[in-house]
Coordinates of C-alpha atoms in Angstrom, one line a residue:
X1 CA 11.7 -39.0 -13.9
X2 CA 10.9 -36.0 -12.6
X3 CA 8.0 -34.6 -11.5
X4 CA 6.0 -31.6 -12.7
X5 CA 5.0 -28.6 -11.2
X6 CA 1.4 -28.2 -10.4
X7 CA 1.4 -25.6 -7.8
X8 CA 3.4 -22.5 -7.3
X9 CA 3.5 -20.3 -4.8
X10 CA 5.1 -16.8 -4.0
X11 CA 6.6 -15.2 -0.8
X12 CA 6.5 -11.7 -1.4
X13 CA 10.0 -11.0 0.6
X14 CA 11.0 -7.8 2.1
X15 CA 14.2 -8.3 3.9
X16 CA 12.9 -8.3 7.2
X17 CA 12.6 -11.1 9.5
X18 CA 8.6 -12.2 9.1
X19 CA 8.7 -12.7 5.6
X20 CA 11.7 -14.6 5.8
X21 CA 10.1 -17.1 8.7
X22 CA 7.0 -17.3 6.4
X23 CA 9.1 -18.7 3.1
X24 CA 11.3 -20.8 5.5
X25 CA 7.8 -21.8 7.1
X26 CA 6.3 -22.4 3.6
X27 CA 9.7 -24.4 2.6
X28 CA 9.5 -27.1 5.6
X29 CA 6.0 -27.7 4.5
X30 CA 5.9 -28.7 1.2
X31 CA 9.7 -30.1 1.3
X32 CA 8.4 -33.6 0.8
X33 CA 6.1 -32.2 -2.4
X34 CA 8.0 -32.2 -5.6
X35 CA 4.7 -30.8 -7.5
X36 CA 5.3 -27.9 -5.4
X37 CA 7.9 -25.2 -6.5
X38 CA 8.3 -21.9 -4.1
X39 CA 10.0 -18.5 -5.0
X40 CA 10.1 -15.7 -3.7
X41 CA 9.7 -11.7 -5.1
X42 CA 10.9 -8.6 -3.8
X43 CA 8.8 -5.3 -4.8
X44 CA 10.4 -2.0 -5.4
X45 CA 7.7 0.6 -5.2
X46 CA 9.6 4.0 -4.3
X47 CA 11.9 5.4 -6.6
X48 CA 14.5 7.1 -4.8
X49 CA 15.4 9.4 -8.3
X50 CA 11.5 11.2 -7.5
X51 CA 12.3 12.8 -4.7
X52 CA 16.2 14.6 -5.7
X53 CA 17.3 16.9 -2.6
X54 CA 19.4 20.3 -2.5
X55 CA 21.7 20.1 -4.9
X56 CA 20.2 17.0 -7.4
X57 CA 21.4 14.4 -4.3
X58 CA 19.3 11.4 -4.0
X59 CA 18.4 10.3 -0.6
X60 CA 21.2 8.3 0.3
X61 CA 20.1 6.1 3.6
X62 CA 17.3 5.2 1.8
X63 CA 18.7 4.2 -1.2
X64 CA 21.8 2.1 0.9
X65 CA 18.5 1.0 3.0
X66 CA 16.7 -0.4 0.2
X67 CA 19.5 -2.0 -1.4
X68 CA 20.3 -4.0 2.1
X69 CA 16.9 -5.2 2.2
X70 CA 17.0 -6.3 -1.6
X71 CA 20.2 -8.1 -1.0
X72 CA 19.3 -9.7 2.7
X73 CA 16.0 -10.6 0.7
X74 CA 18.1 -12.8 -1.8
X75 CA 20.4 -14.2 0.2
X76 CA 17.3 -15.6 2.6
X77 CA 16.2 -17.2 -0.7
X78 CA 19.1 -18.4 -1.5
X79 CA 19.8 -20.4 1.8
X80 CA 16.6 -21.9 1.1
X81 CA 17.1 -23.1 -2.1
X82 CA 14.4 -20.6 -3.9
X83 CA 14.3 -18.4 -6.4
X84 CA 14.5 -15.0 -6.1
X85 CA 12.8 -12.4 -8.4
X86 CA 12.0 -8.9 -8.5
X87 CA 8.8 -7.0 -9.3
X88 CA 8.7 -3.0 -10.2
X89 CA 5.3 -1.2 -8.7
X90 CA 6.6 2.6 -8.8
X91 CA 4.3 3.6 -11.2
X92 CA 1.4 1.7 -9.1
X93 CA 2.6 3.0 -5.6
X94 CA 2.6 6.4 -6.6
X95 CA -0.8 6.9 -8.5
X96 CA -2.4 4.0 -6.2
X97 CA -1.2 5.4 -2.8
X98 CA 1.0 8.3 -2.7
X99 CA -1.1 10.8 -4.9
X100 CA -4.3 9.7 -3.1
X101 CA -2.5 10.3 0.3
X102 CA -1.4 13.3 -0.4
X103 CA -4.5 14.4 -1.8
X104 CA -6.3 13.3 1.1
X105 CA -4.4 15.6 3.1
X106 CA -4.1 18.3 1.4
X107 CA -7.1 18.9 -0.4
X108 CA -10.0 16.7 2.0
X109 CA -8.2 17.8 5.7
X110 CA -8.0 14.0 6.2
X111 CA -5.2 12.1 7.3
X112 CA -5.5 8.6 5.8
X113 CA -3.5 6.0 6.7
X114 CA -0.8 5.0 4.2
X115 CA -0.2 1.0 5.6
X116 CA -4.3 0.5 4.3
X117 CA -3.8 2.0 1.5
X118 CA -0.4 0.1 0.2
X119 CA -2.1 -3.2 1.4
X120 CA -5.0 -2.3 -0.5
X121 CA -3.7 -1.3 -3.5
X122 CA -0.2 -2.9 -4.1
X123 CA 0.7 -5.8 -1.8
X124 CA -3.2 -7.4 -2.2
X125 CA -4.0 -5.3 -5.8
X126 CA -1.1 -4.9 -8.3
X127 CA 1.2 -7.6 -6.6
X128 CA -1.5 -10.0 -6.5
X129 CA -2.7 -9.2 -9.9
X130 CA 0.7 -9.4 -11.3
X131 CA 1.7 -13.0 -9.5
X132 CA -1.5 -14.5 -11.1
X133 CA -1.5 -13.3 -14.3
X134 CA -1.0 -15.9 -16.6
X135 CA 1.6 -14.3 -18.8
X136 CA 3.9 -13.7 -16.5
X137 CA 7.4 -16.2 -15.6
X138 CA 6.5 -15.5 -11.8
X139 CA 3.0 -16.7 -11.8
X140 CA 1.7 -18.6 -8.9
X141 CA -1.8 -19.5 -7.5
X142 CA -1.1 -18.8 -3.9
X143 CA 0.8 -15.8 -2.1
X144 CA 2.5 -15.7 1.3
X145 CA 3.4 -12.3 2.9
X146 CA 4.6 -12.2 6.5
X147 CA 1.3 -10.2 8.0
X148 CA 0.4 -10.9 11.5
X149 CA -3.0 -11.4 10.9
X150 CA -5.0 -14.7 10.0
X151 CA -7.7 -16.0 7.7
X152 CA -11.2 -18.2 8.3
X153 CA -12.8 -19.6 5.4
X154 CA -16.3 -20.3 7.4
X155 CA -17.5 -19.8 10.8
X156 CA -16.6 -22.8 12.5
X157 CA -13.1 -21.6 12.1
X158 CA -14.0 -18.2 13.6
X159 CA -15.9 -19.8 16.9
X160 CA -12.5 -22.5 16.8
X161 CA -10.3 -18.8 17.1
X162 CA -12.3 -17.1 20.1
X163 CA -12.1 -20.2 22.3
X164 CA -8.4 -20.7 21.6
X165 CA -7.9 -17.2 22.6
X166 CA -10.5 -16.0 24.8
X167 CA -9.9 -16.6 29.0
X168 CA -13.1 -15.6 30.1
X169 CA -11.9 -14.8 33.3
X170 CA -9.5 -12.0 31.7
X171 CA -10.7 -9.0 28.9
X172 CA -8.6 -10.2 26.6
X173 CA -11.0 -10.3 24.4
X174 CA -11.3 -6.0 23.9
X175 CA -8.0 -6.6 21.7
X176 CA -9.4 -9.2 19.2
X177 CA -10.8 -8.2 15.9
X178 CA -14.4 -7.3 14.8
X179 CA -14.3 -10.7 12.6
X180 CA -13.2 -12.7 15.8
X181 CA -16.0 -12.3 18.0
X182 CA -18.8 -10.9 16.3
X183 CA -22.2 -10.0 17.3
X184 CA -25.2 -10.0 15.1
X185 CA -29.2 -9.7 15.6
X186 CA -31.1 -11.4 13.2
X187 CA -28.2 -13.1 11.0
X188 CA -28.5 -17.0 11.3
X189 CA -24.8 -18.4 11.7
X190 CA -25.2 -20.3 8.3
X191 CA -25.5 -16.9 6.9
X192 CA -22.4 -16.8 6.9
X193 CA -21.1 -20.4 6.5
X194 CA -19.9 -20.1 3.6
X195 CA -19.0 -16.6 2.8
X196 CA -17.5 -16.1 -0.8
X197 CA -14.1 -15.0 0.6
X198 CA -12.0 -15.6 3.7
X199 CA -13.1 -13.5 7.4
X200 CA -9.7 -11.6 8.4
X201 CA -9.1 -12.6 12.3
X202 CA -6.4 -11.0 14.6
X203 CA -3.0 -12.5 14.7
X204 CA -2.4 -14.5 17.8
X205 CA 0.1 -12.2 19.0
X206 CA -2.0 -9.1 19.9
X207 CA 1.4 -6.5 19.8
X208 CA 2.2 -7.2 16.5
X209 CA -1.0 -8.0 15.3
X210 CA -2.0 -6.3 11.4
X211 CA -5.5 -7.0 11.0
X212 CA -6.5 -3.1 10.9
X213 CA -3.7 -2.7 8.9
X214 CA -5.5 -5.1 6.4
X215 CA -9.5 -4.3 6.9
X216 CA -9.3 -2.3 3.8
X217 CA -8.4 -5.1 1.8
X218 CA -10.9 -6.3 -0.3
X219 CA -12.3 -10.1 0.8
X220 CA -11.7 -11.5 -3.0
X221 CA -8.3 -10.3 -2.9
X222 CA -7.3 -12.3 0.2
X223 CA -8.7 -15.8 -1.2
X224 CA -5.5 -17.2 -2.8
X225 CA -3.8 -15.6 0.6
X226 CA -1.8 -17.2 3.1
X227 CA -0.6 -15.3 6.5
X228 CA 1.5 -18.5 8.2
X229 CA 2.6 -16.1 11.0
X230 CA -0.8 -15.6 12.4
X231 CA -0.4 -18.1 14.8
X232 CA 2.8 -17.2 15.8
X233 CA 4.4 -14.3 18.3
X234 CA 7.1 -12.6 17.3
X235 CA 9.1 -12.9 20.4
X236 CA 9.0 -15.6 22.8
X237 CA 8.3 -12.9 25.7
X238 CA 4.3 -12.6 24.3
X239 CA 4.1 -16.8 24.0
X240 CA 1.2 -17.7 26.1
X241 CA 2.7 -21.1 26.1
X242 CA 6.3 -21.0 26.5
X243 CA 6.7 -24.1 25.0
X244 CA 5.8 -22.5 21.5
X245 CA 8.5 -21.4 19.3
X246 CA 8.4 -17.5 18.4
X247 CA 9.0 -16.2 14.9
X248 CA 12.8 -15.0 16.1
X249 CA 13.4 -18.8 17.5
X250 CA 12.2 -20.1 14.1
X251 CA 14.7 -17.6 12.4
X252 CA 17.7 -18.8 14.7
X253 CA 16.5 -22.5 14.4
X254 CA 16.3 -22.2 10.3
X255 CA 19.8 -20.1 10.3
X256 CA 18.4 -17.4 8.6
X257 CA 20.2 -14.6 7.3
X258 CA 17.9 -12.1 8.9
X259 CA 17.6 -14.0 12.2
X260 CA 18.9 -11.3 14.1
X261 CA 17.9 -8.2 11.8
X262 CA 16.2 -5.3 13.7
X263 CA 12.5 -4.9 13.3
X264 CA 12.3 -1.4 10.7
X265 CA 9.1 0.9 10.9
X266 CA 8.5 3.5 8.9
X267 CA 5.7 4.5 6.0
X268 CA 4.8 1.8 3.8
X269 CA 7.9 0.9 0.9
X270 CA 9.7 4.4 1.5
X271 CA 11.4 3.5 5.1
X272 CA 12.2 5.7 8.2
X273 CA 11.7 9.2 7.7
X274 CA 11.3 12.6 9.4
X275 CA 7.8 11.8 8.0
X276 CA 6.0 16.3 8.8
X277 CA 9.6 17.1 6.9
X278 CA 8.9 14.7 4.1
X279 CA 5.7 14.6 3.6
X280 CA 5.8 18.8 3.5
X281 CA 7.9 18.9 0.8
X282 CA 5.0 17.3 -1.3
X283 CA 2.4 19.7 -0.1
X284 CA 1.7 22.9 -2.0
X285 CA 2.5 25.8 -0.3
X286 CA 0.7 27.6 2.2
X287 CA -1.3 30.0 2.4
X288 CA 0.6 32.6 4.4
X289 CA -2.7 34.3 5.4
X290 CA -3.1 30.4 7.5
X291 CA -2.8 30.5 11.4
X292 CA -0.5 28.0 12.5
X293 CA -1.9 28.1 16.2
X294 CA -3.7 25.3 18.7
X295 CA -6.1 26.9 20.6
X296 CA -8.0 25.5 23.7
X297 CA -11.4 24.6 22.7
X298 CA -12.6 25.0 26.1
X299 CA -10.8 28.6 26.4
X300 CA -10.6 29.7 23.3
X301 CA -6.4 30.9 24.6
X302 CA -3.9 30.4 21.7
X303 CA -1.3 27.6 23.6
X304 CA 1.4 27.3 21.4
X305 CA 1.7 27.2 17.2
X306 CA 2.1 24.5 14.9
X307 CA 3.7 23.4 11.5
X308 CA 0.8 22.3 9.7
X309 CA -2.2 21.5 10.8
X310 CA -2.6 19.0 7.8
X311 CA -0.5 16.2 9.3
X312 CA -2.2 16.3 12.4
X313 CA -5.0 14.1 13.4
X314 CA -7.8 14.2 15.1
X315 CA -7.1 12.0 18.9
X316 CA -3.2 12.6 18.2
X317 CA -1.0 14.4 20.7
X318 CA -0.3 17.8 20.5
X319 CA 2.7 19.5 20.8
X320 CA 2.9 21.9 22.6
X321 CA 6.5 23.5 24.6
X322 CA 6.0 24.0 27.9
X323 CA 2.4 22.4 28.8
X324 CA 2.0 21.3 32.1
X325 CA 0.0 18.7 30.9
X326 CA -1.4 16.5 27.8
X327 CA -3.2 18.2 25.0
X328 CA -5.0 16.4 22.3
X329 CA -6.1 17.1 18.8
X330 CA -9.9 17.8 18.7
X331 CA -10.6 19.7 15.9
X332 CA -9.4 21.1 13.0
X333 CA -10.1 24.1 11.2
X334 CA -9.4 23.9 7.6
X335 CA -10.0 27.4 6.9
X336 CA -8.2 29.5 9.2
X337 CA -5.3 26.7 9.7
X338 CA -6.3 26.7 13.3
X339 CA -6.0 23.2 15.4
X340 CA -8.1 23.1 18.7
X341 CA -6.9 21.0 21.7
X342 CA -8.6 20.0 24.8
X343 CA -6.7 19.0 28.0
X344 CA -6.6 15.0 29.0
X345 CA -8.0 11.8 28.0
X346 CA -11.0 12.0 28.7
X347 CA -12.5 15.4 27.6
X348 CA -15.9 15.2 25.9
X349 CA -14.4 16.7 22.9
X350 CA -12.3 13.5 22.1
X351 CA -15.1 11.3 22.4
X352 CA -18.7 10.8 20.0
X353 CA -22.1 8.7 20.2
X354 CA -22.3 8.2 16.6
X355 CA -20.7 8.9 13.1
X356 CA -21.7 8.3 9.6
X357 CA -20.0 6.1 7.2
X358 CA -20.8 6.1 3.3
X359 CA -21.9 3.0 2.6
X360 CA -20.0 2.7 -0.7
X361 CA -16.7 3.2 1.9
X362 CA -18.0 -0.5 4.1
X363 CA -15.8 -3.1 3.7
X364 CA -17.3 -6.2 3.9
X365 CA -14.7 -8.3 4.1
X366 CA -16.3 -12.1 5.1
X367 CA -19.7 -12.1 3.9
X368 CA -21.9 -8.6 3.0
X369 CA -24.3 -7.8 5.6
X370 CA -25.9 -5.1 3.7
X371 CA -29.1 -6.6 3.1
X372 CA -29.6 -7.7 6.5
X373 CA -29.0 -3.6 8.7
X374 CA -31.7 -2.5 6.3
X375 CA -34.4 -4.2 8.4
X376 CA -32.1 -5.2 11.3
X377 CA -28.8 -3.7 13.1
X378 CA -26.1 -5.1 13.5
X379 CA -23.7 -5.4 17.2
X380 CA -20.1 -5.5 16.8
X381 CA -17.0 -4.2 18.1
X382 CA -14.7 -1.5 16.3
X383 CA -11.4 -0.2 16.6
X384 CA -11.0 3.5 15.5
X385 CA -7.1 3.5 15.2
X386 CA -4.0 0.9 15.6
X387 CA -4.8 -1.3 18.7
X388 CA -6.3 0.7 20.3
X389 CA -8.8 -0.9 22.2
X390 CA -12.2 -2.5 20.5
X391 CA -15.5 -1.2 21.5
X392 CA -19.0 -2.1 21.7
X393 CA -20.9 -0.8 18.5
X394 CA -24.6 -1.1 16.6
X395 CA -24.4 -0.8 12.6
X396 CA -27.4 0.4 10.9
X397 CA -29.0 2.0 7.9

C-alpha cells in the first residue's frame, strides 16, 4: 500500500554544482520518508529573443549557455530519481529587476546591485509565490536553493553560530554577518526569541558566503526556506576541519553530473557578459554635451576619460591608462558627466562618519527593531559592499 505524500519540497536547480549538492543533500535525508516527495525546477528568466544583435542574431553563447545548464539541470535530477520541471519568470525578471536596474542607473545615478534585487524579487518573490500557490502541479511547502548563507529561527541558534565560529584569539569575527553577532542597548534577548521569521546568518564558508547577497530579502519570504549548504565550504582548502566533506567532495561522492562543472559568475539569470557593453545598449543615449572625464578631487587635473560615468560606483577602481598608482571613484557628477577620483585607500574622500537611510528602505529581516531606536540606538556591525569587511556601527532615529 502505498504511502501518501504529505510534504513536498522544491530544489530550485540551476545547473551549477551547489544546487545540485543541495537536492542530492535534501535526497539522502528524507530517503527513508515515503510521505516525502522531492523535485526539482529550473527557472528561465532572460529571454534571449529581447536583446536581437546586428543583424537580427540572438546572442548565441548565452543561448548554448543556457541550454547546458537546463540540460545539466535535468540530468542531476534524473540521477537522483526526481522530477524535473521548469518555471517561466521573464515577464517577472524584467519588470521586477531589469527595468528597476536600469532605471536606477540611468535616471537616480545609482548603481544598485542586480544579485539583491533578483533574490528579492524572483528567486524569494515570484518563485516562491509560484511553488506555493495551491493551483499549481509544482506546489510544495518548502524550498531549497543552493545559497551559502544560513537561517536561525530564535536566538539560541544565533549565540549556538558565534561560538561555533568565533576563535577569540583570531578577528575572524569582522567577516560574520550583522545577524551573527549583534549588539543591542536596551533590547532584552527575549525580544527577540521568537522573531516572526527566520535571522539570516553568514555561511560557514566566509569566501563563498551570500548573506549580503540576501539582506534584501524580506524575513517572511525566507520562512518556508531551506539553505543546506550553509554549513558547508565549497572546497575542501577553506575546511576548518579537514575531516569535513566540502560541497565538491559531496558532488564526487554522490556522482553528480555537475561534480566537476566550473563555478560560472556573471549578472543574475543572464550569465557572463561584457557587462559596461551590455548594459550600454539599454541606456538612452547620451547627452553629447556630457564630459566623459575623472578628475582629481584633490587637484581638480582631468586624468584620463571615461565611458560612462553611470556604471561606475562610488569606492570602485578607476581606470585610468597610465596612472602610476590607484585611483578610486569618489564622486560623481550627474550633471556635467564628470567622475572625481582621489589617489589610494585611504583618502578621506572614500570614507564617511554617518549616512542616512529611509526608513521605509530597513530591512528588518529577524525581528523589527523600530520601536526600540526611537528611544534607544542600536550597535551593530555593517558591511557596505560584498565581503568586504564588517564594521562597528550605532543605528538611530
Amino acid at each position: 500500500m502505498s504511502t501518501a505524500v504529505k510534504r513536498r519540497i522544491a530544489v530550485a536547480m540551476s545547473g551549477g554544482v551547489d544546487s545540485s549538492v543541495a537536492a542530492y543533500l535534501m535526497v539522502q535525508k528524507f530517503k527513508d520518508c515515503p510521505d516525502t516527495s522531492i523535485f526539482g525546477l529550473y527557472m528561465q528568466n532572460w529571454a534571449p529573443q529581447d536583446e536581437l544583435l546586428e543583424g537580427n542574431r540572438m546572442p548565441r553563447a548565452f543561448c548554448e549557455a543556457s541550454e547546458r545548464d537546463r540540460q545539466d539541470a535535468e540530468r542531476v535530477c534524473k540521477h537522483l530519481g526526481i522530477s524535473f520541471h521548469t518555471a517561466n519568470f521573464v515577464k517577472e525578471y524584467w519588470t521586477q529587476v531589469f527595468e528597476p536596474f536600469i532605471d536606477d542607473l540611468s535616471v537616480h545615478n545609482m548603481t544598485p546591485n542586480p544579485d539583491v534585487m533578483c533574490n528579492r524579487e524572483i528567486k524569494f518573490g515570484a518563485m516562491r509565490d509560484y511553488i506555493l500557490r495551491e493551483d499549481v502541479p509544482q506546489k510544495a511547502q518548502s524550498i531549497v536553493t543552493g545559497h551559502y548563507a544560513r537561517l536561525a529561527h530564535c536566538m539560541s541558534d544565533v549565540e549556538n553560530t558565534v561560538l561555533d565560529h568565533v576563535d577569540a584569539t583570531s578577528d575572524d569575527q569582522k567577516w560574520l554577518s550583522y545577524s551573527d553577532i549583534i549588539k543591542y542597548e536596551g533590547i532584552s534577548k527575549e525580544g527577540i526569541k521568537s522573531p516572526h521569521s527566520p535571522m539570516l546568518l553568514a555561511a560557514r564558508d566566509i569566501r563563498k558566503d551570500q548573506s549580503y547577497f540576501l539582506s534584501g530579502t524580506q524575513g517572511q519570504s525566507l520562512k518556508n526556506v531551506i539553505f543546506p549548504l550553509g554549513d558547508l565550504t565549497k572546497n575542501k582548502t577553506d575546511c576548518p576541519d579537514k575531516a569535513d566533506l566540502s560541497v565538491r567532495e559531496i558532488a564526487v561522492l554522490g556522482n553528480l553530473p555537475t561534480a566537476e562543472k566550473h563555478e560560472s559568475m556573471g549578472i543574475c539569470f543572464i550569465g557572463k557578459r561584457n557587462f559596461p557593453d551590455f548594459v550600454r545598449s539599454y541606456l538612452p543615449p547620451s547627452d553629447t554635451k556630457i564630459r566623459r572625464e575623472f578628475i582629481d578631487i584633490d587637484t581638480g587635473r582631468v586624468m584620463g576619460s571615461h565611458d560612462s560615468g553611470l556604471l561606475l560606483t562610488i569606492g570602485q577602481g578607476a581606470k585610468i591608462g597610465g596612472a602610476s598608482k590607484k585611483w578610486f571613484v569618489c564622486k560623481k557628477d550627474s550633471v556635467t558627466g564628470s567622475v572625481y577620483v582621489c589617489g589610494g585607500t585611504h583618502h578621506p574622500a572614500l570614507y564617511v562618519d554617518t549616512f542616512t537611510i529611509p526608513a521605509e528602505n530597513f530591512n528588518w529581516i529577524g525581528g523589527n527593531f523600530e520601536k526600540a531606536i526611537e528611544t534607544s540606538h542600536l550597535r551593530a556591525f555593517c558591511r557596505i559592499r560584498h565581503q568586504q569587511p564588517l564594521v562597528e556601527c550605532t543605528i538611530q532615529k
